XYZ file of C-alpha atoms in Angstrom:
555
model
C -27.848 36.026 1.329
C -25.453 33.292 2.431
C -22.792 31.824 0.145
C -24.297 28.356 0.391
C -27.596 29.677 -0.995
C -25.763 30.592 -4.200
C -24.135 27.176 -4.421
C -27.378 25.266 -3.945
C -29.507 27.294 -6.362
C -29.540 25.549 -9.797
C -29.377 27.456 -13.049
C -32.316 27.229 -15.487
C -30.225 24.982 -17.733
C -29.521 22.651 -14.822
C -33.217 22.518 -14.019
C -34.093 21.615 -17.634
C -31.397 18.920 -17.706
C -32.625 17.483 -14.412
C -36.228 17.357 -15.631
C -35.241 15.672 -18.875
C -32.310 13.283 -18.210
C -30.833 11.455 -21.213
C -32.500 8.149 -22.113
C -30.906 4.726 -21.824
C -29.417 5.204 -18.357
C -29.639 2.555 -15.623
C -28.562 2.308 -12.002
C -25.038 1.466 -13.081
C -24.813 4.885 -14.727
C -25.450 6.512 -11.358
C -22.446 4.629 -9.984
C -20.158 5.685 -12.816
C -21.465 9.267 -12.884
C -20.841 9.591 -9.143
C -17.291 8.311 -9.507
C -16.637 10.815 -12.303
C -18.179 13.567 -10.206
C -15.786 12.709 -7.406
C -12.827 12.987 -9.771
C -12.083 9.345 -10.521
C -10.594 8.688 -13.950
C -9.699 4.981 -13.801
C -11.417 1.891 -12.412
C -10.166 -1.644 -11.868
C -12.206 -4.781 -11.659
C -13.674 -7.945 -13.059
C -17.215 -8.299 -14.434
C -19.762 -10.748 -13.069
C -23.427 -11.461 -13.720
C -24.868 -9.298 -10.958
C -22.433 -6.429 -11.637
C -23.024 -6.084 -15.379
C -25.057 -2.900 -14.911
C -21.923 -1.091 -13.708
C -19.790 -2.415 -16.535
C -22.370 -1.505 -19.173
C -22.367 2.038 -17.801
C -18.598 2.255 -18.324
C -19.308 2.031 -22.042
C -21.097 5.396 -21.811
C -18.358 6.978 -19.711
C -14.977 8.556 -20.339
C -13.467 6.575 -17.468
C -10.630 4.174 -18.258
C -11.155 0.549 -17.257
C -8.383 -1.925 -16.456
C -9.638 -5.486 -16.144
C -7.498 -8.037 -14.381
C -7.927 -11.807 -14.450
C -8.606 -12.453 -10.765
C -10.372 -10.245 -8.223
C -7.535 -10.484 -5.708
C -5.113 -9.182 -8.318
C -7.529 -6.401 -9.273
C -7.539 -5.409 -5.616
C -3.737 -5.323 -5.510
C -3.702 -3.146 -8.641
C -6.181 -0.728 -7.072
C -4.112 -0.713 -3.867
C -0.978 0.344 -5.759
C -2.867 2.957 -7.783
C -4.109 4.437 -4.511
C -0.641 4.388 -2.951
C 1.125 6.158 -5.805
C -1.594 8.715 -6.608
C -3.113 9.362 -3.190
C -6.528 9.032 -4.858
C -9.252 6.540 -4.018
C -9.031 3.732 -6.563
C -12.445 2.334 -7.609
C -12.611 -1.480 -7.690
C -15.709 -2.984 -9.320
C -16.624 -6.506 -8.178
C -19.416 -9.023 -8.525
C -21.335 -10.872 -5.816
C -20.314 -13.808 -3.631
C -17.205 -15.618 -4.960
C -16.087 -12.584 -6.954
C -16.412 -10.367 -3.909
C -14.766 -12.827 -1.531
C -11.811 -13.288 -3.872
C -10.814 -9.691 -3.113
C -10.552 -10.122 0.657
C -6.789 -10.715 0.865
C -6.093 -7.654 -1.284
C -8.399 -5.504 0.832
C -6.636 -6.744 3.969
C -3.329 -5.553 2.512
C -4.875 -2.196 1.594
C -6.164 -1.854 5.154
C -2.797 -2.737 6.706
C -0.962 -0.341 4.366
C -3.575 2.452 4.517
C -4.170 2.383 0.767
C -7.391 4.121 -0.364
C -9.434 1.550 -2.304
C -13.132 2.093 -3.069
C -14.580 -1.396 -3.586
C -18.065 -1.405 -5.130
C -19.708 -4.819 -5.348
C -23.027 -6.060 -6.578
C -25.515 -7.998 -4.485
C -28.329 -10.449 -5.150
C -31.650 -8.785 -6.112
C -33.209 -6.710 -3.335
C -35.955 -9.240 -2.643
C -33.304 -11.842 -1.840
C -31.608 -9.797 0.887
C -32.130 -10.238 4.596
C -30.549 -13.600 5.369
C -33.110 -15.922 3.782
C -31.981 -18.748 1.515
C -33.582 -17.879 -1.814
C -31.164 -19.811 -3.984
C -29.816 -16.889 -5.974
C -26.563 -17.465 -7.797
C -23.616 -16.247 -5.661
C -25.897 -15.800 -2.629
C -24.386 -15.214 0.806
C -26.425 -14.885 3.985
C -24.778 -11.566 4.821
C -22.151 -10.533 2.289
C -21.125 -7.297 4.000
C -20.321 -9.127 7.239
C -17.451 -10.887 5.454
C -15.880 -7.477 4.806
C -16.798 -5.486 7.903
C -13.777 -6.673 9.893
C -11.396 -6.032 6.980
C -12.347 -2.682 5.463
C -12.488 0.738 7.069
C -16.225 1.275 6.523
C -19.243 -0.445 4.917
C -21.917 1.374 2.896
C -25.059 -0.401 1.699
C -27.413 0.730 -1.067
C -31.001 -0.415 -1.494
C -32.421 2.205 -3.883
C -31.013 4.236 -6.767
C -31.436 7.508 -4.883
C -28.976 6.208 -2.260
C -26.172 5.521 -4.760
C -24.533 8.995 -4.999
C -24.596 9.632 -1.253
C -23.347 6.163 -0.321
C -20.429 6.291 -2.770
C -19.570 9.854 -1.719
C -19.542 8.819 1.950
C -17.316 5.851 1.114
C -14.961 8.081 -0.895
C -14.644 10.494 2.012
C -13.978 7.608 4.402
C -11.295 6.095 2.154
C -9.401 9.388 1.924
C -9.749 10.556 5.530
C -6.628 9.734 7.544
C -5.801 6.981 7.969
C -6.524 6.079 4.354
C -7.980 2.651 3.767
C -10.273 0.393 1.754
C -14.033 0.839 1.970
C -16.929 -1.352 0.862
C -20.100 -0.423 -1.053
C -22.655 -3.005 -2.193
C -25.596 -2.515 -4.534
C -28.258 -5.104 -5.516
C -28.406 -6.343 -9.079
C -31.930 -5.063 -9.742
C -30.984 -1.570 -8.546
C -28.056 -1.516 -10.966
C -30.170 -2.718 -13.905
C -33.332 -0.668 -13.412
C -33.958 2.362 -15.614
C -32.570 5.524 -14.053
C -35.047 8.393 -13.941
C -32.882 10.470 -11.621
C -30.914 13.455 -12.979
C -27.353 12.930 -14.147
C -24.913 13.087 -11.235
C -22.463 15.941 -11.724
C -19.995 17.330 -9.184
C -20.069 15.519 -5.845
C -18.655 16.992 -2.629
C -16.856 14.412 -0.511
C -13.951 16.350 0.986
C -11.929 14.208 3.416
C -11.902 15.434 6.987
C -8.657 16.722 8.473
C -7.427 14.796 11.496
C -6.013 17.625 13.604
C -3.939 17.083 16.771
C -4.931 18.515 20.107
C -2.764 21.633 20.570
C -1.953 20.973 24.236
C -0.443 17.616 23.242
C 1.751 19.012 20.472
C 2.870 21.766 22.861
C 4.026 19.168 25.398
C 5.676 17.115 22.647
C 7.534 20.158 21.339
C 8.819 20.964 24.809
C 10.004 17.398 25.406
C 11.823 17.297 22.053
C 13.427 20.715 22.548
C 14.821 19.744 25.950
C 15.860 16.197 24.980
C 19.484 15.149 25.362
C 19.291 12.185 22.947
C 16.190 12.509 20.753
C 15.508 10.016 17.953
C 12.719 9.565 15.423
C 11.033 6.483 13.971
C 9.209 7.323 10.725
C 6.521 4.908 9.558
C 4.203 4.528 6.630
C 1.954 7.286 7.936
C 4.618 9.827 6.942
C 4.642 8.502 3.372
C 0.839 8.357 3.096
C 0.519 11.911 4.411
C 3.196 13.214 2.007
C 5.003 14.589 5.042
C 8.618 13.659 4.305
C 9.631 17.298 3.809
C 8.253 18.303 7.189
C 9.880 15.290 8.831
C 13.255 16.286 7.421
C 12.816 19.869 8.589
C 11.979 18.707 12.113
C 14.874 16.229 12.269
C 17.341 18.881 11.127
C 16.034 21.422 13.607
C 16.442 18.913 16.434
C 19.600 17.196 15.149
C 17.681 13.963 15.741
C 18.625 10.685 14.000
C 15.811 9.097 11.955
C 15.134 5.445 11.172
C 12.363 4.493 8.765
C 10.227 1.400 9.156
C 9.779 -0.955 6.216
C 6.430 0.675 5.469
C 7.999 4.106 5.854
C 10.829 3.676 3.372
C 11.319 6.896 1.459
C 10.096 9.040 4.337
C 13.643 10.335 4.978
C 16.641 10.711 2.620
C 18.711 7.521 2.687
C 22.131 9.203 2.651
C 21.269 12.083 4.999
C 23.807 12.490 7.846
C 20.988 11.833 10.331
C 19.631 8.770 8.494
C 19.808 5.438 10.324
C 18.232 4.041 7.149
C 15.879 1.062 7.605
C 17.769 -1.515 9.621
C 14.876 -2.254 11.971
C 15.777 -5.964 12.261
C 19.169 -5.202 13.767
C 20.077 -5.153 17.420
C 22.479 -2.225 16.989
C 19.586 -0.097 15.711
C 17.288 -1.391 18.447
C 19.866 -0.592 21.148
C 20.346 2.938 19.803
C 16.601 3.637 19.795
C 16.188 2.207 23.283
C 18.835 4.654 24.528
C 16.948 7.736 23.282
C 15.626 9.830 26.142
C 12.821 11.143 23.896
C 11.638 8.981 21.001
C 9.258 10.470 18.443
C 7.297 7.796 16.552
C 5.426 9.198 13.544
C 2.952 7.147 11.549
C 3.836 3.735 12.995
C 2.168 1.418 15.477
C 5.542 -0.207 16.298
C 4.208 -3.600 15.314
C 6.133 -6.829 14.856
C 8.353 -5.770 11.958
C 8.933 -2.253 13.334
C 10.026 -3.383 16.782
C 12.534 -6.120 15.923
C 9.800 -8.670 16.603
C 8.632 -7.012 19.824
C 12.092 -7.103 21.432
C 12.258 -3.282 21.411
C 11.965 -1.852 24.936
C 12.248 1.962 24.929
C 13.660 3.383 28.155
C 12.948 7.044 27.425
C 9.780 9.055 26.909
C 7.843 8.027 23.775
C 5.769 10.458 21.704
C 3.539 8.687 19.195
C 1.761 10.472 16.338
C -0.694 8.087 14.709
C -3.807 8.524 12.566
C -5.125 5.028 13.315
C -6.665 5.276 16.767
C -6.383 1.531 17.312
C -2.584 1.708 16.987
C -2.157 4.579 19.439
C -0.216 3.270 22.469
C -1.172 -0.281 21.481
C 2.376 -1.589 22.050
C 4.121 1.018 24.217
C 2.968 3.699 26.672
C 3.386 7.109 25.059
C 2.235 10.664 24.790
C -0.287 9.621 22.182
C -1.296 12.194 19.573
C -4.167 11.088 17.336
C -3.529 13.026 14.142
C -2.503 13.008 10.518
C 1.297 12.958 10.343
C 1.572 16.009 8.096
C -0.651 18.198 10.253
C 0.998 17.086 13.496
C 4.525 17.640 12.167
C 3.471 21.112 10.988
C 2.267 21.880 14.510
C 5.568 20.699 16.005
C 7.574 22.793 13.560
C 5.692 25.887 14.688
C 6.675 25.459 18.340
C 9.713 23.209 18.695
C 12.981 24.875 19.614
C 16.262 24.447 17.794
C 18.937 22.237 19.285
C 22.417 21.432 18.049
C 24.139 18.118 18.669
C 27.442 17.625 16.807
C 27.542 14.036 18.118
C 24.294 13.013 16.405
C 25.771 12.390 12.958
C 28.746 10.584 14.523
C 26.360 8.317 16.409
C 24.531 7.501 13.170
C 27.785 6.627 11.402
C 28.791 4.394 14.308
C 25.509 2.456 14.266
C 25.574 1.973 10.495
C 29.206 0.814 10.635
C 28.242 -1.809 13.232
C 25.360 -2.965 11.046
C 27.632 -3.294 7.996
C 30.209 -5.177 10.029
C 27.601 -7.635 11.290
C 26.277 -8.340 7.783
C 29.757 -8.536 6.282
C 30.656 -11.434 8.575
C 27.896 -13.701 7.256
C 29.152 -14.520 3.756
C 26.206 -12.923 1.951
C 28.032 -11.125 -0.859
C 25.783 -12.587 -3.581
C 22.593 -11.306 -1.956
C 24.064 -7.838 -1.506
C 25.341 -7.794 -5.078
C 21.956 -8.790 -6.504
C 20.154 -6.070 -4.546
C 22.725 -3.459 -5.595
C 22.471 -4.516 -9.249
C 18.672 -4.290 -9.191
C 18.936 -0.789 -7.742
C 21.501 0.198 -10.367
C 19.329 -1.116 -13.225
C 16.157 0.668 -12.071
C 15.812 4.336 -13.128
C 16.025 6.576 -10.092
C 12.375 7.714 -9.982
C 10.817 4.451 -11.177
C 8.664 2.739 -8.525
C 9.198 -0.857 -7.433
C 6.767 -3.398 -5.975
C 7.940 -6.411 -3.993
C 6.319 -9.721 -3.125
C 6.933 -11.684 0.058
C 10.249 -13.208 -0.964
C 13.818 -13.319 0.366
C 15.113 -10.552 -1.903
C 12.256 -8.342 -0.682
C 13.164 -9.021 2.943
C 16.658 -7.836 2.118
C 15.179 -4.784 0.417
C 13.122 -3.867 3.483
C 16.357 -3.206 5.344
C 18.946 -2.487 2.646
C 17.138 -0.949 -0.370
C 18.156 2.720 -0.521
C 14.868 4.571 -0.474
C 11.220 4.105 -1.272
C 9.598 0.834 -2.259
C 6.148 -0.757 -2.020
C 5.571 -4.231 -0.645
C 2.929 -6.475 0.874
C 4.475 -6.368 4.337
C 1.300 -4.902 5.826
C -0.718 -8.120 5.672
C 1.992 -10.371 4.273
C 0.060 -12.149 1.524
C 1.649 -13.649 -1.573
C 1.090 -12.476 -5.131
C 1.194 -8.717 -4.572
C 4.083 -7.464 -6.677
C 3.071 -7.969 -10.313
C -0.594 -6.878 -10.165
C 0.427 -3.940 -7.948
C 2.991 -2.905 -10.548
C 0.197 -3.029 -13.143
C -1.795 -0.595 -11.002
C 1.165 1.776 -10.711
C 1.874 1.613 -14.440
C -1.767 2.430 -15.106
C -1.382 5.558 -12.979
C 1.738 6.649 -14.908
C 2.528 4.685 -18.082
C 5.373 7.044 -19.011
C 7.969 5.412 -16.778
C 8.946 1.783 -16.147
C 7.733 -0.098 -13.082
C 9.554 -3.012 -11.470
C 7.894 -6.013 -9.836
C 9.968 -8.515 -7.826
C 8.645 -11.976 -6.903
C 9.889 -15.382 -5.932
C 8.758 -18.347 -7.993
C 6.160 -19.289 -5.366
C 4.612 -15.839 -5.270
C 4.808 -15.523 -9.045
C 2.466 -18.489 -9.441
C -0.325 -16.395 -7.887
C -0.143 -13.759 -10.616
C 0.766 -15.463 -13.881
C -2.637 -14.718 -15.401
C -1.868 -11.008 -15.230
C 0.766 -11.397 -17.932
C -2.277 -11.248 -20.213
C -3.377 -7.990 -18.578
C 0.053 -6.377 -18.913
C 0.178 -7.404 -22.568
C -3.416 -6.341 -23.315
C -2.842 -2.812 -21.992
C 0.817 -2.694 -23.122
C 1.998 -1.539 -19.700
C 5.714 -0.858 -18.987
C 6.046 -3.431 -16.201
C 9.208 -5.520 -15.855
C 8.784 -8.600 -13.670
C 11.900 -9.995 -11.986
C 11.245 -13.565 -10.817
C 13.870 -15.037 -8.487
C 13.447 -18.780 -8.947
C 14.763 -20.800 -6.001
C 12.584 -23.857 -6.505
C 9.945 -23.240 -3.866
C 8.959 -21.128 -0.891
C 12.505 -20.098 -0.015
C 11.920 -18.203 3.198
C 9.628 -20.920 4.562
C 12.321 -23.464 3.673
C 14.722 -21.453 5.863
C 12.218 -21.053 8.699
C 11.336 -24.755 8.796
C 14.922 -25.931 8.524
C 15.941 -23.654 11.382
C 12.990 -24.689 13.552
C 12.576 -28.391 12.741
C 15.793 -29.497 11.049
C 14.137 -30.043 7.669
C 11.484 -28.430 5.497
C 8.092 -29.793 4.483
C 5.724 -28.596 1.716
C 8.156 -25.944 0.507
C 9.422 -27.505 -2.747
C 7.511 -26.636 -5.921
C 7.239 -27.774 -9.513
C 7.293 -24.679 -11.703
C 6.734 -23.849 -15.343
C 9.423 -22.575 -17.640
C 8.746 -18.944 -16.774
C 10.560 -17.653 -19.862
C 8.603 -19.850 -22.273
C 5.384 -19.121 -20.421
C 5.849 -15.352 -20.632
C 6.646 -15.597 -24.318
C 3.435 -17.563 -24.868
C 1.589 -14.444 -23.699
C 3.570 -12.367 -26.182
C 5.701 -10.892 -23.385
C 9.486 -10.745 -23.987
C 11.421 -12.770 -21.417
C 15.008 -13.697 -20.654
C 16.772 -16.056 -18.252
C 19.637 -14.246 -16.554
C 22.401 -14.957 -14.045
C 23.908 -13.168 -11.082
C 26.700 -11.928 -13.352
C 24.429 -10.580 -16.112
C 21.445 -9.461 -14.006
C 22.156 -5.734 -14.054
C 22.577 -5.644 -17.828
C 19.586 -7.861 -18.617
C 17.295 -6.099 -16.157
C 18.375 -2.682 -17.412
C 17.563 -3.653 -21.007
C 14.153 -5.001 -20.005
C 13.296 -1.839 -18.078
C 14.376 0.347 -20.993
C 12.232 -1.521 -23.525
C 8.583 -0.479 -24.059
C 5.755 -2.683 -22.816
C 5.879 -5.598 -20.365
C 8.843 -7.941 -19.899
C 10.007 -10.777 -17.656
C 13.496 -11.494 -16.295
C 14.039 -14.837 -14.557
C 16.967 -15.250 -12.148
C 17.616 -18.823 -10.948
C 19.197 -18.304 -7.519
C 18.919 -19.660 -3.986
C 19.325 -16.714 -1.626
C 19.824 -16.604 2.131
C 18.670 -14.125 4.740
C 21.018 -12.349 7.118
C 20.948 -13.716 10.644
C 18.189 -12.360 12.880
C 19.005 -10.491 16.087
C 15.721 -10.868 17.965
C 16.246 -14.422 19.237
């Protein structure tokens, strides 16, 4: 008898339960039961007419539901939940406008490799197929709007397809590279009585993405024999939870490590081999170009990771990347298609040990040049603000950053891990993402940082933070408009257009939601922010300040 025969053979009790399922179940229950069987405990979303079958089923489930006020924000919350837990975050959506409202969030999840399981309703089955039947929310081909954004699309047309389709989507979302996936189910399928047995445990184990051994053997040999090896660590290291293996490899090779903006936290900030995250600096770029063997792990060396495509490596490049489309897309390399953790483990098994007393000295020299360059630009206020935010935030508390000038400083200068929307670059990410992270762990504070322009995208979620009493502190840097675009346009055209904004009184507005808020200053920021983070529940801190970016080096 084979082991799988024992697994597949039901017990008499299971047979009786299958023959006599509990009454009152509908197709939506099959969705929720499958999610529970896969291990999900929390779902995000927004109800809509066609999706009500799923939301009614939540009432009969032990799953926690967090409802946001706009689908895009619900997607950002699910994205953050997936990033901090490594689990696939279910996102329940309605048809048409409700579904389409999530597209920008799903693009960010795709760019950042965040596992989001979006499950949307559809018009009734008879209305599918591209005809114009006049159903509310009808699209000719809803899934086509998502196919170029998400990792995979899974369609359901009958109740018996629901468990398998959701399980396949779950596996896809959590197979490296992680990413958002799309499932859609017609309204009538969700509402019809469910005669199928209750869904229990569901097997959807993600597949391992294993490197080819001959490639890791060559890579190990190149790194062992290198005279000036260096490492670029990207977001793939963070997503694969491979920072420990990266550190072990760097120390064995005495190889300096720089982290991309998406890879912040992949390597200890104050380590003697840490070049930190100064990717937008010519001194860093020059150092990396001089490496005779450059190991790139979990990065496609895109625009922000290559000093705006001015990076021209002269040595041999080894690229470990789980996303096949990014492999050698910008630079010729020994391309290794693999999960970062598994590939680094393979290198550690075979790479030799090398000692280079000059490596740490080289790192100190580069960082000193970076500090000297920044110090000559009169940007003490910006550096003070960033340092005070770091000092106010408890060491292990996560932070989420919108597309704003202080965040662009943080990409380079924030000491350690952070989460931002730099993958796709859309506005409005920080606050709803912080809500998602606080949902995952409500025992510690979470910081969100936005500009006033980005904050306007997410104001409705003050109601969500208050409703669920989540420990999210929102720092809004109010500079009167789209500050970075003001800089870009002034530099390019001599003056800015469409960048100045009328804003509400953010403090009064937050208080109208029942959320404590305070207006601070550069001098009192650390104290005010620290108090807000230490207090239970949500809070808002508003800092009126016009900040400047450090000068670019790619022009």
